[in-house]
Short mmCIF file of C-alpha atoms in Angstrom, two decimals:
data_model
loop_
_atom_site.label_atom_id
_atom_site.label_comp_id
_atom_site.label_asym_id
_atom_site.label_seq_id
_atom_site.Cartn_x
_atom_site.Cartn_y
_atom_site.Cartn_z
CA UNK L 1418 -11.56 33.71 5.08
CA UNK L 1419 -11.31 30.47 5.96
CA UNK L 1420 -13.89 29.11 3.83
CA UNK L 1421 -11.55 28.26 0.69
CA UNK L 1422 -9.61 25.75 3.42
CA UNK L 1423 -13.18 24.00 4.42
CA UNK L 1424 -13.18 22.96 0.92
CA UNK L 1425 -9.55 22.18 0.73
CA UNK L 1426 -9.31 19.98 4.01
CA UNK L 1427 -12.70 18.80 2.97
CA UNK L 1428 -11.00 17.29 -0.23
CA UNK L 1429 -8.18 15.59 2.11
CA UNK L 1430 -10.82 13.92 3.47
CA UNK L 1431 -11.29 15.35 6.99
CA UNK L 1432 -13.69 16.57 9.31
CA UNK L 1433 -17.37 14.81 8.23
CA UNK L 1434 -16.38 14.83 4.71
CA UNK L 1435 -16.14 11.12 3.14
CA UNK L 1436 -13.04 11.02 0.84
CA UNK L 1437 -10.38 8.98 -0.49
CA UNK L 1438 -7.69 10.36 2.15
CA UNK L 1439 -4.98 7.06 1.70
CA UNK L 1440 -3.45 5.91 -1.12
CA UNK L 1441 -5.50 3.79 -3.66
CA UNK L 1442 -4.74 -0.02 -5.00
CA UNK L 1443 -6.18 -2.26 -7.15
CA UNK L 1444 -3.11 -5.23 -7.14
CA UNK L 1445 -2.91 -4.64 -3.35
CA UNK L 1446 -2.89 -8.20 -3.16
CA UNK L 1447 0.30 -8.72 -5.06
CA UNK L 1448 2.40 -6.11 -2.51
CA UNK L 1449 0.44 -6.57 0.66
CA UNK L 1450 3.05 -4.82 2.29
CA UNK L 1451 1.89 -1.50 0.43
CA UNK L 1452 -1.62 -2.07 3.31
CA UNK L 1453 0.10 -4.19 6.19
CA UNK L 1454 3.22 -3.93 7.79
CA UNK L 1455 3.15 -7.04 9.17
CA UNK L 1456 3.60 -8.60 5.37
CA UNK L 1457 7.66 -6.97 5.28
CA UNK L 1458 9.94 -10.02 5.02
CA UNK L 1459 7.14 -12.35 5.59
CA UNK L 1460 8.43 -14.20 1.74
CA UNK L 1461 12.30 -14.45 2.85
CA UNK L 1462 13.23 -13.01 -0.41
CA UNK L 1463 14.22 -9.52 -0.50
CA UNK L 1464 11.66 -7.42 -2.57
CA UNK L 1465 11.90 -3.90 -4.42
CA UNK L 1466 8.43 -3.08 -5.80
CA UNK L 1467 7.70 -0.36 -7.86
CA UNK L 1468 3.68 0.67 -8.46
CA UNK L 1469 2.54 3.87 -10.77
CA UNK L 1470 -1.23 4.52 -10.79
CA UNK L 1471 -3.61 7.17 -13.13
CA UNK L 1472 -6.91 7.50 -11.81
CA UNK L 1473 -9.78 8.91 -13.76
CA UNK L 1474 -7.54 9.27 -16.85
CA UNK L 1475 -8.44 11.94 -18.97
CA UNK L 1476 -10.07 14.28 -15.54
CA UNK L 1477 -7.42 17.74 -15.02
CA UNK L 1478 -6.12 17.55 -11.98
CA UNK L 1479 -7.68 13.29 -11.26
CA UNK L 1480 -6.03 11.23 -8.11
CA UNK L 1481 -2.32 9.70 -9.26
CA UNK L 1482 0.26 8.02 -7.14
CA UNK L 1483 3.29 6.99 -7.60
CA UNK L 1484 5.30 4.70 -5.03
CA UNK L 1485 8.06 2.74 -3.95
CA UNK L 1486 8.66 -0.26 -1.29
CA UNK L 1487 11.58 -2.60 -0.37
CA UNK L 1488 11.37 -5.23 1.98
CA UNK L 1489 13.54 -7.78 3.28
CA UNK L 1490 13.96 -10.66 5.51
CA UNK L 1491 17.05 -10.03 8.45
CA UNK L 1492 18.96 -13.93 8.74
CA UNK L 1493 21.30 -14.38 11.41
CA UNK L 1494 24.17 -14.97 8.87
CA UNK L 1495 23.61 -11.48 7.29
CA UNK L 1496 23.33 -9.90 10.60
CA UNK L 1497 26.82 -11.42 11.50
CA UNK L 1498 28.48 -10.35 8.31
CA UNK L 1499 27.04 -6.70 8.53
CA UNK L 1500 28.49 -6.63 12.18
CA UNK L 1501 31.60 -8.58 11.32
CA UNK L 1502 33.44 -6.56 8.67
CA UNK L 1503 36.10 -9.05 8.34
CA UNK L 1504 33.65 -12.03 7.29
CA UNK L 1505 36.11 -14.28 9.32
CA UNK L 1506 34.51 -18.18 9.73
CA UNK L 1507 32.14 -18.50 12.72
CA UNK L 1508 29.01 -20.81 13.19
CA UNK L 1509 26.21 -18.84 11.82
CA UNK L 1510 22.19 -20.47 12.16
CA UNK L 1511 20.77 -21.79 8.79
CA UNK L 1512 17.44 -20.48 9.51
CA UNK L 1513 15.90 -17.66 8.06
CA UNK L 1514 15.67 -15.38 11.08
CA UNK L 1515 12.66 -13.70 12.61
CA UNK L 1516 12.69 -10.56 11.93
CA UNK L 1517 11.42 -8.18 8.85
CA UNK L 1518 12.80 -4.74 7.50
CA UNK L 1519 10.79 -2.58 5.10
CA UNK L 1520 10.52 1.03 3.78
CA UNK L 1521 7.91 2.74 1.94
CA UNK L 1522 8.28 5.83 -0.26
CA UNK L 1523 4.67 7.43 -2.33
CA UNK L 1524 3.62 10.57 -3.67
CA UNK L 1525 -0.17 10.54 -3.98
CA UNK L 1526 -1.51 13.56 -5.86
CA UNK L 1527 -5.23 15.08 -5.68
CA UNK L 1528 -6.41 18.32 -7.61
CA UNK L 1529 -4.79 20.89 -5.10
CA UNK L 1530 -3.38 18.39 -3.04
CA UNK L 1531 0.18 16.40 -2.88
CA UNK L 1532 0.62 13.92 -0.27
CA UNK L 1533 4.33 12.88 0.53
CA UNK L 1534 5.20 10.02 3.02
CA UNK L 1535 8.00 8.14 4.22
CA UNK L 1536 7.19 4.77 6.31
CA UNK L 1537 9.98 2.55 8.02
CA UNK L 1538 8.57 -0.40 9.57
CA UNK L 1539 10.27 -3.78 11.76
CA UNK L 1540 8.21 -6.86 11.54
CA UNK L 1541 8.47 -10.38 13.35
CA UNK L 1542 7.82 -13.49 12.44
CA UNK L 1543 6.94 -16.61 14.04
CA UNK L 1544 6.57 -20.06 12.44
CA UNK L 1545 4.44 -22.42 13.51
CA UNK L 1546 3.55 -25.77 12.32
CA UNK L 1547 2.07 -25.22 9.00
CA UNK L 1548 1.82 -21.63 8.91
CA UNK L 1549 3.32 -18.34 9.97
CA UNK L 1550 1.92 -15.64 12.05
CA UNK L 1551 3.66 -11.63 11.81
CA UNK L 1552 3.39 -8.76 13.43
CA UNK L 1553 4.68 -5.43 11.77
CA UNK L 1554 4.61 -1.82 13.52
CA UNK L 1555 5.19 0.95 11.01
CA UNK L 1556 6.46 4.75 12.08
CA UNK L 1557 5.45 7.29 8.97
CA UNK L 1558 5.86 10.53 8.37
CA UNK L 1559 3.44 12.51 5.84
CA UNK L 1560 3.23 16.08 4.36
CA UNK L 1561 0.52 17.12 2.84
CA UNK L 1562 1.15 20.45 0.72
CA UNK L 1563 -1.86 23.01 -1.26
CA UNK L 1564 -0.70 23.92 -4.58
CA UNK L 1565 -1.21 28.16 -4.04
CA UNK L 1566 -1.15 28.23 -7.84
CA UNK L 1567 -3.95 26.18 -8.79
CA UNK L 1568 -6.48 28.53 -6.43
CA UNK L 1569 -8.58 30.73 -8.37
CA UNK L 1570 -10.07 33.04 -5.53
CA UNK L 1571 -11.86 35.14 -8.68
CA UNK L 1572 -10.73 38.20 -9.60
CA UNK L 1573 -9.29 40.96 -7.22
CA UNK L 1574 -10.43 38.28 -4.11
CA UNK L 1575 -8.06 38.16 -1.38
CA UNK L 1576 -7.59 35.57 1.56
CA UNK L 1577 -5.59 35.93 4.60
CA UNK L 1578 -5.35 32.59 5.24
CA UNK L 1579 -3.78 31.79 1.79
CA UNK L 1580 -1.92 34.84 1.71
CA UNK L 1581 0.28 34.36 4.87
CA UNK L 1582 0.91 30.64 5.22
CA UNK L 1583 3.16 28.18 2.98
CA UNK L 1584 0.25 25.90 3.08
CA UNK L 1585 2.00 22.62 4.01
CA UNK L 1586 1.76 20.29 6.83
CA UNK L 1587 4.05 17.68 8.15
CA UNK L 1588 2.77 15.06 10.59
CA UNK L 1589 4.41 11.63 12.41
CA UNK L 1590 1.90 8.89 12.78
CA UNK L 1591 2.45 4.93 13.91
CA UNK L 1592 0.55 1.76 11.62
CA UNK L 1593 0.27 -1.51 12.76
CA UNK L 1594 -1.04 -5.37 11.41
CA UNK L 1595 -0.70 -8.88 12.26
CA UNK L 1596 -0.57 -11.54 8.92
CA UNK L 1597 -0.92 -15.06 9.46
CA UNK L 1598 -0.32 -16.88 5.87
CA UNK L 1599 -0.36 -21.03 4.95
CA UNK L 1600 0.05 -22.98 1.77
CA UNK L 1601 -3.07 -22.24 1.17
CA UNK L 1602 -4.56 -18.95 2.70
CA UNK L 1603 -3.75 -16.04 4.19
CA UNK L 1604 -5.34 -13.05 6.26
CA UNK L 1605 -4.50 -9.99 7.71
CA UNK L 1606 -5.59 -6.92 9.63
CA UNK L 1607 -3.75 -3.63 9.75
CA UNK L 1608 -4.47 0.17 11.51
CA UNK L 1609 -3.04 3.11 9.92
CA UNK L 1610 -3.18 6.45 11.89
CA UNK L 1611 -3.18 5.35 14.92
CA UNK L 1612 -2.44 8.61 17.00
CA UNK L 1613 -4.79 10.64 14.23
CA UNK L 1614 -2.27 13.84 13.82
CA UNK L 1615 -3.41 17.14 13.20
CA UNK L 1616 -3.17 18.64 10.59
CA UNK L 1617 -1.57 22.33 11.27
CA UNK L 1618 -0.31 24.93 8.21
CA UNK L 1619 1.69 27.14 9.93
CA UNK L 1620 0.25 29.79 12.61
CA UNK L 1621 -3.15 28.82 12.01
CA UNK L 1622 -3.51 25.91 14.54
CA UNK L 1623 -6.34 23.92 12.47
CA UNK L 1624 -6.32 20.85 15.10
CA UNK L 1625 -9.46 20.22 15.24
CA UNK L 1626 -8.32 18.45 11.26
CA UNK L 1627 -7.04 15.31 11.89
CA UNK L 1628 -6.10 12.11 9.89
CA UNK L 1629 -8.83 9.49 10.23
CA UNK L 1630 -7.96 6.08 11.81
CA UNK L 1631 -8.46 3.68 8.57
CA UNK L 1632 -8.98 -0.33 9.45
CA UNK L 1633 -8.13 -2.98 6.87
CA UNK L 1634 -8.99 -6.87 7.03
CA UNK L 1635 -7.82 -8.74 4.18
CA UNK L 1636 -7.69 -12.63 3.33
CA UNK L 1637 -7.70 -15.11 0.30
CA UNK L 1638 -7.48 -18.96 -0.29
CA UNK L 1639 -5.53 -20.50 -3.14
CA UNK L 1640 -6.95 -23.66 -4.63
CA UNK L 1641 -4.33 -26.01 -6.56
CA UNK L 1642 -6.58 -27.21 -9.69
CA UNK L 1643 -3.92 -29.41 -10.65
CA UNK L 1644 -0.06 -28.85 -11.29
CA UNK L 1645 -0.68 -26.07 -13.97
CA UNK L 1646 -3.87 -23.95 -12.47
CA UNK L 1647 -4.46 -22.32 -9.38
CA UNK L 1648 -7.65 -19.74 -8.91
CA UNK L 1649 -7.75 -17.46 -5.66
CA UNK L 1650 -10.60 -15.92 -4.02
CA UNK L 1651 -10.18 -13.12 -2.16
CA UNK L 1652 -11.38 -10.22 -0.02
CA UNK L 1653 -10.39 -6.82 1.54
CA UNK L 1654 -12.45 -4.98 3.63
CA UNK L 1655 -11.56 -1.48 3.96
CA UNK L 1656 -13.58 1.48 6.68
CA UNK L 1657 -12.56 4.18 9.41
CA UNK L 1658 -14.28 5.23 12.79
CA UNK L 1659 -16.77 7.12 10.75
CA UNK L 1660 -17.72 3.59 9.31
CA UNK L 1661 -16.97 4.73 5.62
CA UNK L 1662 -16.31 0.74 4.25
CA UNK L 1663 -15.32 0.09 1.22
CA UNK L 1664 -15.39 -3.90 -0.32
CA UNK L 1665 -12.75 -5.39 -2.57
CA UNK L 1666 -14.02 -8.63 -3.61
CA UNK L 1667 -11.86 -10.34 -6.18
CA UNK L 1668 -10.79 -13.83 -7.84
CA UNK L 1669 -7.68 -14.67 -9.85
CA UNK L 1670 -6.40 -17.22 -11.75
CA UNK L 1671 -2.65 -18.50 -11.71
CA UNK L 1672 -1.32 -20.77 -14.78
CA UNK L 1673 2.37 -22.47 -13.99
CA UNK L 1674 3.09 -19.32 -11.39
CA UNK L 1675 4.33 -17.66 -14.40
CA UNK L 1676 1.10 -15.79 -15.91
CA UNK L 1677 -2.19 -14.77 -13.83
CA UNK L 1678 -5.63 -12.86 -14.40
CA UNK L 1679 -8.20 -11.71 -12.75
CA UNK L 1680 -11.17 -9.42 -11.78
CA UNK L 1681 -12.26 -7.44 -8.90
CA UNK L 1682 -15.23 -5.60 -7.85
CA UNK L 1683 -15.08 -2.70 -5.37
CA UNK L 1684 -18.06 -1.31 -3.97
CA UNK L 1685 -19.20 2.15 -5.19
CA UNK L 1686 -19.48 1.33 -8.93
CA UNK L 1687 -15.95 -0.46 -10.35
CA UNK L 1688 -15.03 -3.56 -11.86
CA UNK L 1689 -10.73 -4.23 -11.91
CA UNK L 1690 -9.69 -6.50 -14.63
CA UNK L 1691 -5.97 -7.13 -13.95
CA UNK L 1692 -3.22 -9.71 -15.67
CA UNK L 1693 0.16 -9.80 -15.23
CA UNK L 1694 3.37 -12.43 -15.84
CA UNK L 1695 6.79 -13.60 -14.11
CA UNK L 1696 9.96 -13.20 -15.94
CA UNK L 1697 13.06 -14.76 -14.30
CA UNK L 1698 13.00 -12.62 -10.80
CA UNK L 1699 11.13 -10.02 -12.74
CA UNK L 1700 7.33 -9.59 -11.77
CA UNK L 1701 5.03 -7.26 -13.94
CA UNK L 1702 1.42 -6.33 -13.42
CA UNK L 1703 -1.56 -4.20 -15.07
CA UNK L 1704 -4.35 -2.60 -14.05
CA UNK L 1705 -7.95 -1.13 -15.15
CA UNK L 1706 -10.69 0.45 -13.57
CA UNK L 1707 -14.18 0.66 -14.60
CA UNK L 1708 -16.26 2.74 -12.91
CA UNK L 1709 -19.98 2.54 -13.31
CA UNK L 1710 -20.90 6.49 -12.81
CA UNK L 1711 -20.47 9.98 -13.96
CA UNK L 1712 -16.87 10.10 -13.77
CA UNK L 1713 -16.39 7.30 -16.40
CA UNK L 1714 -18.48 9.26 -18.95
CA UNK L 1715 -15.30 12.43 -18.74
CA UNK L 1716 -12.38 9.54 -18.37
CA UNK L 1717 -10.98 6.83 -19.79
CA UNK L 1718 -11.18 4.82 -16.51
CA UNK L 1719 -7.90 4.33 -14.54
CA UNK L 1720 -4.59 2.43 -15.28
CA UNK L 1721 -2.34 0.98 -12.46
CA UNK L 1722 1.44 -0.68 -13.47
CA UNK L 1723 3.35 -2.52 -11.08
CA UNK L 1724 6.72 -3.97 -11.07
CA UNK L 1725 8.50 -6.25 -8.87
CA UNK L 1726 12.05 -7.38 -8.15
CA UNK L 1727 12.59 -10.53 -5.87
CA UNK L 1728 16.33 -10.91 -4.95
CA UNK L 1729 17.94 -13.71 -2.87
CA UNK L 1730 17.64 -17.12 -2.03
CA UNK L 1731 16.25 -18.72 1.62
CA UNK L 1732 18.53 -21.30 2.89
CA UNK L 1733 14.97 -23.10 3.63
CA UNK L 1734 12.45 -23.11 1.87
CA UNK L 1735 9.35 -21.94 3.10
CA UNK L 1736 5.83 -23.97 2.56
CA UNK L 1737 3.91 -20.76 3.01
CA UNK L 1738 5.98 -18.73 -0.17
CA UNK L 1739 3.61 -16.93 -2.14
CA UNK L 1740 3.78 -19.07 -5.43
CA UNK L 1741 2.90 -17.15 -8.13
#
């Protein structure tokens, strides 16, 4: 009976089974926030970012998500006026303010599986000198629901399990990462799942599945060619307790902050070639996956869009603003 959800959990990516349990991104390092919490408000511009990816296109059923993020950066002077409805005159600080505000909104689907979560996070900033060092703590919330209609149990098969349970879970969880970023590099480390929740449909008290703890170290350096080019380096380093790593290594190039390209290679067999351009406040951003195996022979590799919207306008300018 409860064979059919082995194989289902074992697709979450629980228990000793090696799978891709979080959320998947290639132009991570264009919304860090989407990996660190520590990154929300860590610009000073207010940021809406909007990311839709197809994995494996051309696979039934292949890993898609879909998500949304805003950010922002909390000033004393907005502060005041949210408090003070009357916006009368009173000495307000011309500093940005320390601390960050950020939400997080995705739908990440796998074969039977849609994952749902909601994350609200508060960051901190501190400036120093010639750089800036965060801190972000994250509190999510994730449901994880079995499509019943999709399970082919063969004909006139029955199961108990599937039969009497609505075959979704909902489970709180904290995340937390410290960012430190300069004019000219940054680096970061983030924990997701830190309290590893169990995973529990209904009556039948499965704790013994549990989200895995997932570690993520990331960093880059930006070299200034000359006052047109820029290329950047960069790497992400990506495991859990069970030491299941995964390596982003990747280098782009930025011409006038207003066009970029670049490749990546991620261990595991796939090369990332990504470009993307600035328009006004407008950001846009593309995609594609290679993958050197089996999967690549059925698909027509996967596609990843992104879209961002910077609002605002800090009342100092920082020297550690991303630039491109």
């Amino acid at each position: 009976m409860r064979n059919l959800m082995m194989m289902v959990l074992g697709i979450i990516g629980w228990g000793n089974v090696v799978a891709q349990q979080t959320p998947l991104y290639s132009q991570y390092m264009f919304n860090k926030f989407l990996v660190n919490p520590a990154i929300a408000g860590s610009e000073g511009y207010t940021a809406i970012n909007v990311t839709a990816r197809e994995q494996w296109l051309g696979i039934s059923d292949a890993p898609r998500t879909h998500s949304i993020s805003y950010q922002t950066r909390i000033s004393p002077k907005s502060l005041l006026n949210f408090l003070d409805f009357s916006r009368s005159s009173r000495p307000t600080s011309g500093t940005m303010g320390n601390v960050g505000l950020g939400a997080f909104l995705y739908n990440d689907h796998r074969g039977l599986i849609d994952q749902t979560g909601l994350q609200l996070t508060y960051a901190y900033h501190l400036e120093m000198d010639e750089l800036q060092l965060s801190f972000g703590l994250t509190t999510s919330i994730t449901q994880f629901k079995i499509n019943k209609n999709k399970i082919n149990l063969g004909e006139n098969a029955q199961d108990q399990l599937i039969d009497n349970n609505q075959l979704n879970s909902i489970s709180p969880d904290f995340n937390f990462g410290v960012y430190v970023t300069s004019t000219d590099y940054y680096a970061g480390f983030s924990v997701t799942d830190i309290m590893q929740s169990s995973v529990k449909f209904e009556n039948d008290g499965m704790n013994n599945y549990r989200h895995l703890r997932h570690y993520n170290l990331m960093g880059g350096y930006r070299f200034q060619l000359n006052k047109e080019y820029a290329i950047e380096p960069g790497v992400q380093v990506k495991t859990t307790e069970q030491l299941n790593a995964q390596l982003d290594l990747s280098t782009r190039m930025y011409y006038r902050d207003l066009y970029w390209g670049g490749i990546s290679y991620r261990t595991g067999g796939a090369v990332i070639a990504m470009f993307g351009m600035r328009y006004d406040r407008f950001y846009f951003g593309y995609a594609y996956d290679y993958s050197f195996n089996s999967l690549q022979n059925s698909s027509m590799g996967s596609h990843e869009l992104m879209v961002t919207l910077k609002l605002g306008k800090v009342s100092r300018k920082l020297k550690w603003l991303e630039r491109f």
